[in-house]
Coordinates of C-alpha atoms and ligand atoms in Angstrom, one line a residue:
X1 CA 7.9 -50.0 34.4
X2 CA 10.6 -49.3 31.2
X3 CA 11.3 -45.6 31.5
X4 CA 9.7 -44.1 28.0
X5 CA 10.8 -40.4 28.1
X6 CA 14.1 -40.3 26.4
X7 CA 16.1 -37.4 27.8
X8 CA 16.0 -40.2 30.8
X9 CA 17.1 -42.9 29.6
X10 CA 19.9 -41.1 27.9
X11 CA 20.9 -39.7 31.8
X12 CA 20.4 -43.2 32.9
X13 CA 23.4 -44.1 30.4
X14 CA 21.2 -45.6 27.3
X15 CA 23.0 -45.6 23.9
X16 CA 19.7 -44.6 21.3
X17 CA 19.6 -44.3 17.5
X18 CA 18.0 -41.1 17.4
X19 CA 19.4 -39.1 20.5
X20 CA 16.6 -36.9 22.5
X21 CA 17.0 -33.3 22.1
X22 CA 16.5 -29.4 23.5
X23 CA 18.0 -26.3 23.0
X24 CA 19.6 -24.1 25.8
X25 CA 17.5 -20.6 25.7
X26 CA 14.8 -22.5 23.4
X27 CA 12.3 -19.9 24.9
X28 CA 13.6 -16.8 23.8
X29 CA 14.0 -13.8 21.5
X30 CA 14.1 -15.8 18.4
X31 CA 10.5 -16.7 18.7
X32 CA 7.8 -14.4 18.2
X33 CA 5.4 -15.8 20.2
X34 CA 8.1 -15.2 23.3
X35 CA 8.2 -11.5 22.2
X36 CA 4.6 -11.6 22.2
X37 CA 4.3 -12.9 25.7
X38 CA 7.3 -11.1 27.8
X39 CA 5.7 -7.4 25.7
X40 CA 2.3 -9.4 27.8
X41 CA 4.6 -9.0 30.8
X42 CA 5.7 -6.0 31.0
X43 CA 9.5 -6.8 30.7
X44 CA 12.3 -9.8 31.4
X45 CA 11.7 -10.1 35.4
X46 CA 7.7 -9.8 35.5
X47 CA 7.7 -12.8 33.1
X48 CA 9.8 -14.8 35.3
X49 CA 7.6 -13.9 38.1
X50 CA 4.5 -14.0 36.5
X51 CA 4.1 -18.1 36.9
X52 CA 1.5 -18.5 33.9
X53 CA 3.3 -16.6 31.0
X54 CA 6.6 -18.6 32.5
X55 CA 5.0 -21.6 31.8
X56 CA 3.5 -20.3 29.0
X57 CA 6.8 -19.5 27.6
X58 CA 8.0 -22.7 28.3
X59 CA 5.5 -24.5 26.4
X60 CA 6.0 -22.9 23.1
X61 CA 8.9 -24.2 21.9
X62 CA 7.5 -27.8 23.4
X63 CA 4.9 -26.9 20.8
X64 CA 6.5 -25.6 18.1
X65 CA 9.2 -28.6 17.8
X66 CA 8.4 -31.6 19.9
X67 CA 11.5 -31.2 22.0
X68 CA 12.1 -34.1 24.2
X69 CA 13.0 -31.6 27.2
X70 CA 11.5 -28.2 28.5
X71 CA 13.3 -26.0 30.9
X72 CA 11.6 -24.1 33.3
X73 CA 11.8 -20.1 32.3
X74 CA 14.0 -18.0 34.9
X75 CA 16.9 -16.9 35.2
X76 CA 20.4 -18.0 37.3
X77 CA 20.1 -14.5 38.5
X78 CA 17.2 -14.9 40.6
X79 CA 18.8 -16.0 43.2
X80 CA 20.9 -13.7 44.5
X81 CA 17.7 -11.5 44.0
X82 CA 16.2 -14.0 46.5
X83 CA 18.7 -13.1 49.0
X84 CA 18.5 -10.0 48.7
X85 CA 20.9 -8.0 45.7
X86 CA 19.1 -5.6 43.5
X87 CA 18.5 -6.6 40.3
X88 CA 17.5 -5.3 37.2
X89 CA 18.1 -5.3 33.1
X90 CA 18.9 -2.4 31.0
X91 CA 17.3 -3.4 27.4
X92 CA 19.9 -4.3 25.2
X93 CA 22.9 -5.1 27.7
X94 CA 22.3 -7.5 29.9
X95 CA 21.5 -7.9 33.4
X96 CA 22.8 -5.1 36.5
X97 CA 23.2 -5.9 39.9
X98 CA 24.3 -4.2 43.4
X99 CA 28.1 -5.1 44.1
X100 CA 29.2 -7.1 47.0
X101 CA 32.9 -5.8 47.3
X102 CA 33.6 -7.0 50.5
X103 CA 32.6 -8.9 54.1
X104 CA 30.1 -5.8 54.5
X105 CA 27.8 -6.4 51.3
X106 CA 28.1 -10.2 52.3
X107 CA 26.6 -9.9 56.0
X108 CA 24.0 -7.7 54.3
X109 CA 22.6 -11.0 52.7
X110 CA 19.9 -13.0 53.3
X111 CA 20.3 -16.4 54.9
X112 CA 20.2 -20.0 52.4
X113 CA 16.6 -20.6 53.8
X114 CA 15.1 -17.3 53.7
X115 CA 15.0 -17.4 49.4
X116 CA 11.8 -19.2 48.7
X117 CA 8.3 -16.4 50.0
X118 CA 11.0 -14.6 46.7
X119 CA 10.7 -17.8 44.7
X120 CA 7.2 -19.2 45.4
X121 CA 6.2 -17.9 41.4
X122 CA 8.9 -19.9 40.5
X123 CA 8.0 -22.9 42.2
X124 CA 4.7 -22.4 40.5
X125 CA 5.6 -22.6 37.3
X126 CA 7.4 -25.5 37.8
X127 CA 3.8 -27.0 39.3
X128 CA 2.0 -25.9 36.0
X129 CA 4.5 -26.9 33.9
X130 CA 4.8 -30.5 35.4
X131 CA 0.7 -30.9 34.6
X132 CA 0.9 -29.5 31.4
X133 CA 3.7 -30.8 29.9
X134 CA 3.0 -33.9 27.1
X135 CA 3.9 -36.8 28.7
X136 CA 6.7 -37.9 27.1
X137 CA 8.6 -34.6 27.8
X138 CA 10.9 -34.3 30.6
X139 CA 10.8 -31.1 33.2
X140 CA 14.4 -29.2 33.9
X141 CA 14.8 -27.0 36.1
X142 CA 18.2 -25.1 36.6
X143 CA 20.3 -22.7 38.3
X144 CA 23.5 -20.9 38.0
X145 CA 26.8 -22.5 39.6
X146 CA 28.3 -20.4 43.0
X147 CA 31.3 -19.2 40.4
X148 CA 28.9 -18.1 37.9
X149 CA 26.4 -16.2 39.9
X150 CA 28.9 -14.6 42.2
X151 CA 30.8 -13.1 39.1
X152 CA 27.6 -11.2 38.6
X153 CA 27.1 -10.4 41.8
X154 CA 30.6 -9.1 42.3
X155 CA 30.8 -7.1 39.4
X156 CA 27.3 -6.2 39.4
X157 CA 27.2 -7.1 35.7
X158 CA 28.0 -9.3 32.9
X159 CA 32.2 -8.7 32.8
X160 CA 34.2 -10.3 29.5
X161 CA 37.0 -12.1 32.0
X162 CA 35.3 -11.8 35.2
X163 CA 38.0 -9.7 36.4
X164 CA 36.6 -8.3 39.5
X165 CA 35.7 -11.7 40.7
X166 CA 39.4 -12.6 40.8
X167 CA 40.1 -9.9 42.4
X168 CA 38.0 -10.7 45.1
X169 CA 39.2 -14.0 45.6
X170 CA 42.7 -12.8 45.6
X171 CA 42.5 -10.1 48.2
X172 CA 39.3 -10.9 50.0
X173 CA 39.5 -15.0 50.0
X174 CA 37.7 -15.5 53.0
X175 CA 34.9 -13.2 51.9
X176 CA 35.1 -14.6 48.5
X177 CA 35.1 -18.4 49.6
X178 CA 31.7 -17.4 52.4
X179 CA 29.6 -15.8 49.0
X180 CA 30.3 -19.2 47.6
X181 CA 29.5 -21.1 49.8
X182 CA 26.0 -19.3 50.8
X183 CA 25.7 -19.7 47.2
X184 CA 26.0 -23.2 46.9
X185 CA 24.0 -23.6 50.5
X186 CA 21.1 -21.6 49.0
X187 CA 21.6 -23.3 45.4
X188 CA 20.7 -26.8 47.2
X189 CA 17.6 -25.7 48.6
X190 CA 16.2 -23.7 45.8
X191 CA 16.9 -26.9 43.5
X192 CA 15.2 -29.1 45.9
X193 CA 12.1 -26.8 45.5
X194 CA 12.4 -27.2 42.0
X195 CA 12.3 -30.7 42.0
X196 CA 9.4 -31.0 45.2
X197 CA 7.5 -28.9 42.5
X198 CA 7.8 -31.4 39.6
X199 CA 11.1 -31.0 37.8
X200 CA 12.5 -34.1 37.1
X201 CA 16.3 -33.3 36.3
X202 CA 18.7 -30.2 37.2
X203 CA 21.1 -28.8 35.5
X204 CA 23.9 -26.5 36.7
X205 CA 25.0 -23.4 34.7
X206 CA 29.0 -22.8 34.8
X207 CA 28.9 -20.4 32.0
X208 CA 31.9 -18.6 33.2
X209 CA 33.9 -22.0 34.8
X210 CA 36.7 -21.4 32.1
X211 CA 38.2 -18.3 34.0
X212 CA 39.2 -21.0 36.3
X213 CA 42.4 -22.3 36.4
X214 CA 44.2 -25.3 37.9
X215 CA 43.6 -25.6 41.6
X216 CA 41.0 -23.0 41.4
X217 CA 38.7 -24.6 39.3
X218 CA 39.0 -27.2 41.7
X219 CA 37.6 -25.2 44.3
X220 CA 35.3 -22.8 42.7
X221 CA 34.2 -24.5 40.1
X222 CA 34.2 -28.9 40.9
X223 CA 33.5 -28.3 44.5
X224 CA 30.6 -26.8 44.6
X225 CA 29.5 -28.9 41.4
X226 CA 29.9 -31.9 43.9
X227 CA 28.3 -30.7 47.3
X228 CA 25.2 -29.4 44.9
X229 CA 24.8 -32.9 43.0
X230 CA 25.9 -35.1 46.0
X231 CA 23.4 -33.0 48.4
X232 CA 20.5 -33.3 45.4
X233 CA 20.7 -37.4 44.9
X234 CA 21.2 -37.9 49.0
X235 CA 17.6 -35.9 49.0
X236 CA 16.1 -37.1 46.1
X237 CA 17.0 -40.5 45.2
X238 CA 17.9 -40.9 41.6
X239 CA 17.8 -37.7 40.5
X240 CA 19.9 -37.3 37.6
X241 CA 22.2 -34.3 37.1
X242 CA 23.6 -32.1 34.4
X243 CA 27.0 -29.9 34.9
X244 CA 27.8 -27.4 32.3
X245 CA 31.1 -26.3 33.2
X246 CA 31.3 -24.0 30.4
X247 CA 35.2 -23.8 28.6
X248 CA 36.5 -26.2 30.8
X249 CA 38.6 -27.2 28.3
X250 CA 40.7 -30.1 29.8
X251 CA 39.1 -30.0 33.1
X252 CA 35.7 -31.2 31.0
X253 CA 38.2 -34.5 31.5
X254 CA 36.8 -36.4 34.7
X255 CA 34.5 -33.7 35.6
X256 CA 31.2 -36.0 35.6
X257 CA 33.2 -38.4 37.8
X258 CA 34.1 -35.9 40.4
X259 CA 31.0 -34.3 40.6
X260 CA 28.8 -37.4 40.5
X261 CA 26.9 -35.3 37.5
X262 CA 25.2 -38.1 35.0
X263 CA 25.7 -35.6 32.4
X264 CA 28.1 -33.4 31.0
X265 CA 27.1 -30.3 28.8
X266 CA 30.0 -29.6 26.2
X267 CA 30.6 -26.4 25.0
X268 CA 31.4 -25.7 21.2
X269 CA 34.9 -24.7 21.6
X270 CA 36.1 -28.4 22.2
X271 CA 36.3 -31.2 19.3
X272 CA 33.5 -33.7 19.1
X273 CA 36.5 -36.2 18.7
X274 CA 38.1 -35.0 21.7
X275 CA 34.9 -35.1 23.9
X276 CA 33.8 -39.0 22.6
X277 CA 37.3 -40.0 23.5
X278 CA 38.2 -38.1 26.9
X279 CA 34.3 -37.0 28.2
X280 CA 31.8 -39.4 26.6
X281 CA 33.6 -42.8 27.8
X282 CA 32.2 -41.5 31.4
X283 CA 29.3 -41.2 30.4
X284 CA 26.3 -39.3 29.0
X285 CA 27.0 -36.0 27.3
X286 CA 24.9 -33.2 26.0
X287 CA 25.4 -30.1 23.3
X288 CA 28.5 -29.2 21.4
X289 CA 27.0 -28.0 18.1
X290 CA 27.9 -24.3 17.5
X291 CA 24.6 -21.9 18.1
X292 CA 26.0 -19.5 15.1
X293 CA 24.2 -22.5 12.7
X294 CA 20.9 -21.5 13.9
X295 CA 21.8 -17.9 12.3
X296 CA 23.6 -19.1 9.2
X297 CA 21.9 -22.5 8.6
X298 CA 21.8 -24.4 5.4
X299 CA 23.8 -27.2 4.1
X300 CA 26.1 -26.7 6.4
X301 CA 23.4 -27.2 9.7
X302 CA 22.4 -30.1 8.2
X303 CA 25.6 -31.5 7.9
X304 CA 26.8 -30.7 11.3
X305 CA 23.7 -32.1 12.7
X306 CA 24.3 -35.6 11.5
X307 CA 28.4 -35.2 12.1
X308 CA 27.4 -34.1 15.7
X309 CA 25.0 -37.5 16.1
X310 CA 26.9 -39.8 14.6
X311 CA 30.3 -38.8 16.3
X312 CA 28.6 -39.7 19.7
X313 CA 26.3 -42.5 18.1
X314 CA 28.3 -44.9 20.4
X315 CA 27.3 -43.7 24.1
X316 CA 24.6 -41.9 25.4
X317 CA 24.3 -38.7 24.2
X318 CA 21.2 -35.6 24.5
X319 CA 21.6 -33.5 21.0
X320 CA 22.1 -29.5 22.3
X321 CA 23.8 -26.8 21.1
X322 CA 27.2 -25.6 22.8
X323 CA 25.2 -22.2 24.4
X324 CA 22.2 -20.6 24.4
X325 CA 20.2 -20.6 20.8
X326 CA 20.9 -16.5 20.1
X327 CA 17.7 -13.7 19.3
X328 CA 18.9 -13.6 15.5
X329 CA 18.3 -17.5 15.4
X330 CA 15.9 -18.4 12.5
X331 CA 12.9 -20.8 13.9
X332 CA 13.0 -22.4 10.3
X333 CA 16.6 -23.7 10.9
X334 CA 15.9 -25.6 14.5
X335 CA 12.9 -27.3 12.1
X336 CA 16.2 -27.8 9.5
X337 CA 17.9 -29.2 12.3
X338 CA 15.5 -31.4 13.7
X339 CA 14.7 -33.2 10.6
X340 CA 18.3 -33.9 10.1
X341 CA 18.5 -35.3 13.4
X342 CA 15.4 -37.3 13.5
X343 CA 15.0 -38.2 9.7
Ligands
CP3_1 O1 17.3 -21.9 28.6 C1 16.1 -21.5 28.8 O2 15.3 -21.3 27.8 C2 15.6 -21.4 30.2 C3 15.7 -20.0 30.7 C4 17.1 -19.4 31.0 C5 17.3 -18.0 30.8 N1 18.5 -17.8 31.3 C6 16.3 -17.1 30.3 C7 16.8 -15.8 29.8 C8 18.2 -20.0 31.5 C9 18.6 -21.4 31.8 C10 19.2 -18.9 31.7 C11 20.5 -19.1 32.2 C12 21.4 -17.9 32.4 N2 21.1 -16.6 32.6 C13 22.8 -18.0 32.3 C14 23.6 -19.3 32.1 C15 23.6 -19.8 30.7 C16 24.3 -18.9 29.7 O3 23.6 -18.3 28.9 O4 25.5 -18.8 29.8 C17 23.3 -16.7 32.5 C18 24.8 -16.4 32.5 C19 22.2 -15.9 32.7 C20 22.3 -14.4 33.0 C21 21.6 -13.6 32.0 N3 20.2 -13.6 31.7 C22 22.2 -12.8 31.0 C23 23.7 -12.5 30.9 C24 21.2 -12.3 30.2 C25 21.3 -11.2 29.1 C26 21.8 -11.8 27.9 C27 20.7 -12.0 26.9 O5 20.6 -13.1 26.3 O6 19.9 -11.1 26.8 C28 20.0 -12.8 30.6 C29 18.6 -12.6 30.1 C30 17.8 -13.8 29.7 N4 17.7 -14.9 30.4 C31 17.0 -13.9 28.6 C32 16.3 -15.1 28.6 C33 15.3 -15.7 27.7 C34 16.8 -12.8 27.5 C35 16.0 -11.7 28.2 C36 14.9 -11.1 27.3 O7 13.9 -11.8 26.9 O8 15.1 -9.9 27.0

């Protein structure tokens, strides 16, 4: 049978008029029904536990704006909860964590297998989500990339150049290079929950790949890009892939074939010129618009929306912004947007 949900065929490599599209963080702060639901949970964490109001979130923004995609609500720090860090958010700043400075804080970790009693909610929502999704929308589920998860858990927070992350990796290498690797271990099997549970794509978040430089980008940021995805498709046959290896900036070059991803998110920091002509002739790419348009809107959104689509009108190509949709976003401007986009 033709495959009729569009985010697909776009990851199978189909050129389309209209491109299918989804926000990254399309259930969040900006809407008030989100608000209304996490102040149901208590706070961030219990919703991502709490497998209804997940799902619940997830849905909103399905109905809202039709988007051709949901993500499944959690977090990419869940997992080193899973195996064991502390984890919590102070309201307003962002997430905290326990540090892992050394072989010590490592060996105090759980084991890749031992994640998922922790992440049976999530699996859950992914179950509810996969019934109660319209039919034409396609399930994502996610998680963070080893680089991205361990700056966190290195620094025990968000850090601006992930500073004590390099550190560890140039004093401690062996320590550093055994957190990424349980990280990308773990990473596999918590995906292939995901997708035993219904989702029917992954993506990978590199948020912080851009700290990454020459050969270690290489092997902190590609590698484990390619054991996830090659692990996922030798498990589950066909599954397509998205890599978001966020501020690559010339390493976005050849990424996708590396990795064996069938999808490339772009951030908004590169040229849409630049990404049809060095990342889109590989294949099928996703995002790129800037997120402060949701904020500022107007003309302008509209006219970025239809330079955005028609500058990758010739490949296949998922319509996203460059990062996560931001709490001062106005829902009236994604409506803006999507009429631009879908006429
Ligand atoms: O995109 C989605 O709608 C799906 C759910 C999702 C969330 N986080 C929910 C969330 C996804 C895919 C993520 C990924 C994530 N989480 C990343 C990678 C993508 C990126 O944004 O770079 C990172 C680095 C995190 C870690 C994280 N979670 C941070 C740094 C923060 C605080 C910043 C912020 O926006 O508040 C979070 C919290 C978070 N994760 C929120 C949401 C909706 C906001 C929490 C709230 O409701 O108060």
């Amino acid at each position: 049978m033709a495959e009729t949900k569009k985010l697909l065929r776009a990851l199978s490599g189909e050129t389309m008029d209209v491109p299918p599209v989804w926000l990254m963080r399309q259930a969040g702060r900006y809407l008030p029904e989100y608000k209304a639901t996490r102040a149901e949970a208590g706070d961030f964490l219990s919703l991502c536990y709490n497998s209804d109001l997940a799902a619940e979130v997830t849905l909103q923004p399905i109905r809202r704006y039709g988007f051709d995609a949901a993500i499944l609500f959690a977090d990419i720090l869940l997992l080193p909860q899973a195996l064991g860090a502390e984890l919590w958010f102070e309201t307003g700043e962002g997430p905290r964590m326990s540090t892992i400075t050394g072989a010590e804080g490592l060996k105090a970790l759980k084991g890749k297998d031992d994640i998922h009693d922790h992440m049976a909610p999530v699996y859950e929502t992914c179950r509810i989500l996969s019934r109660e999704l319209p039919k034409e929308t396609t399930l994502i589920g996610f998680a963070g990339a080893p680089w991205t998860v361990a700056t966190y858990m290195i620094a025990g927070r968000g850090t601006k150049d992930q500073a004590p992350a390099h550190a560890l990796r140039q004093e401690d290498e062996a320590t550093f290079a055994a957190l990424i690797e349980l990280l990308t271990e773990a990473t596999i099997e918590y995906l292939s929950k995901q997708v035993e549970a219904g989702c029917e794509v992954v993506k990978i978040f590199d948020s912080w790949a851009g700290s990454l430089k020459g050969e270690a980008f290489d092997k902190y940021a590609l590698e484990p890009a390619k054991r996830i995805i090659s692990e996922m498709k030798a498990r589950h046959p066909g599954l397509p892939c998205i890599a978001f290896p966020r501020e690559a900036g010339d390493k976005y070059i050849g990424f996708a074939k590396a990795t064996g991803a069938d999808c490339v998110a772009l951030d908004n920091s590169v040229s849409t010129e630049w990404a049809v002509e060095n990342v889109q002739k590989d294949g099928c790419v996703q995002g790129n618009m800037a997120p402060k348009l949701m904020v500022t809107g107007g003309q302008e959104l509209i006219d970025e929306t239809k330079r955005i689509k028609e500058a990758f009108s010739k490949g296949p190509h998922i319509f996203n912004l460059g990062h996560g949709i931001t709490p001062d976003a106005d829902p009236e401007n994604v409506t803006i947007m999507l009429e631009a986009l879908r006429g």
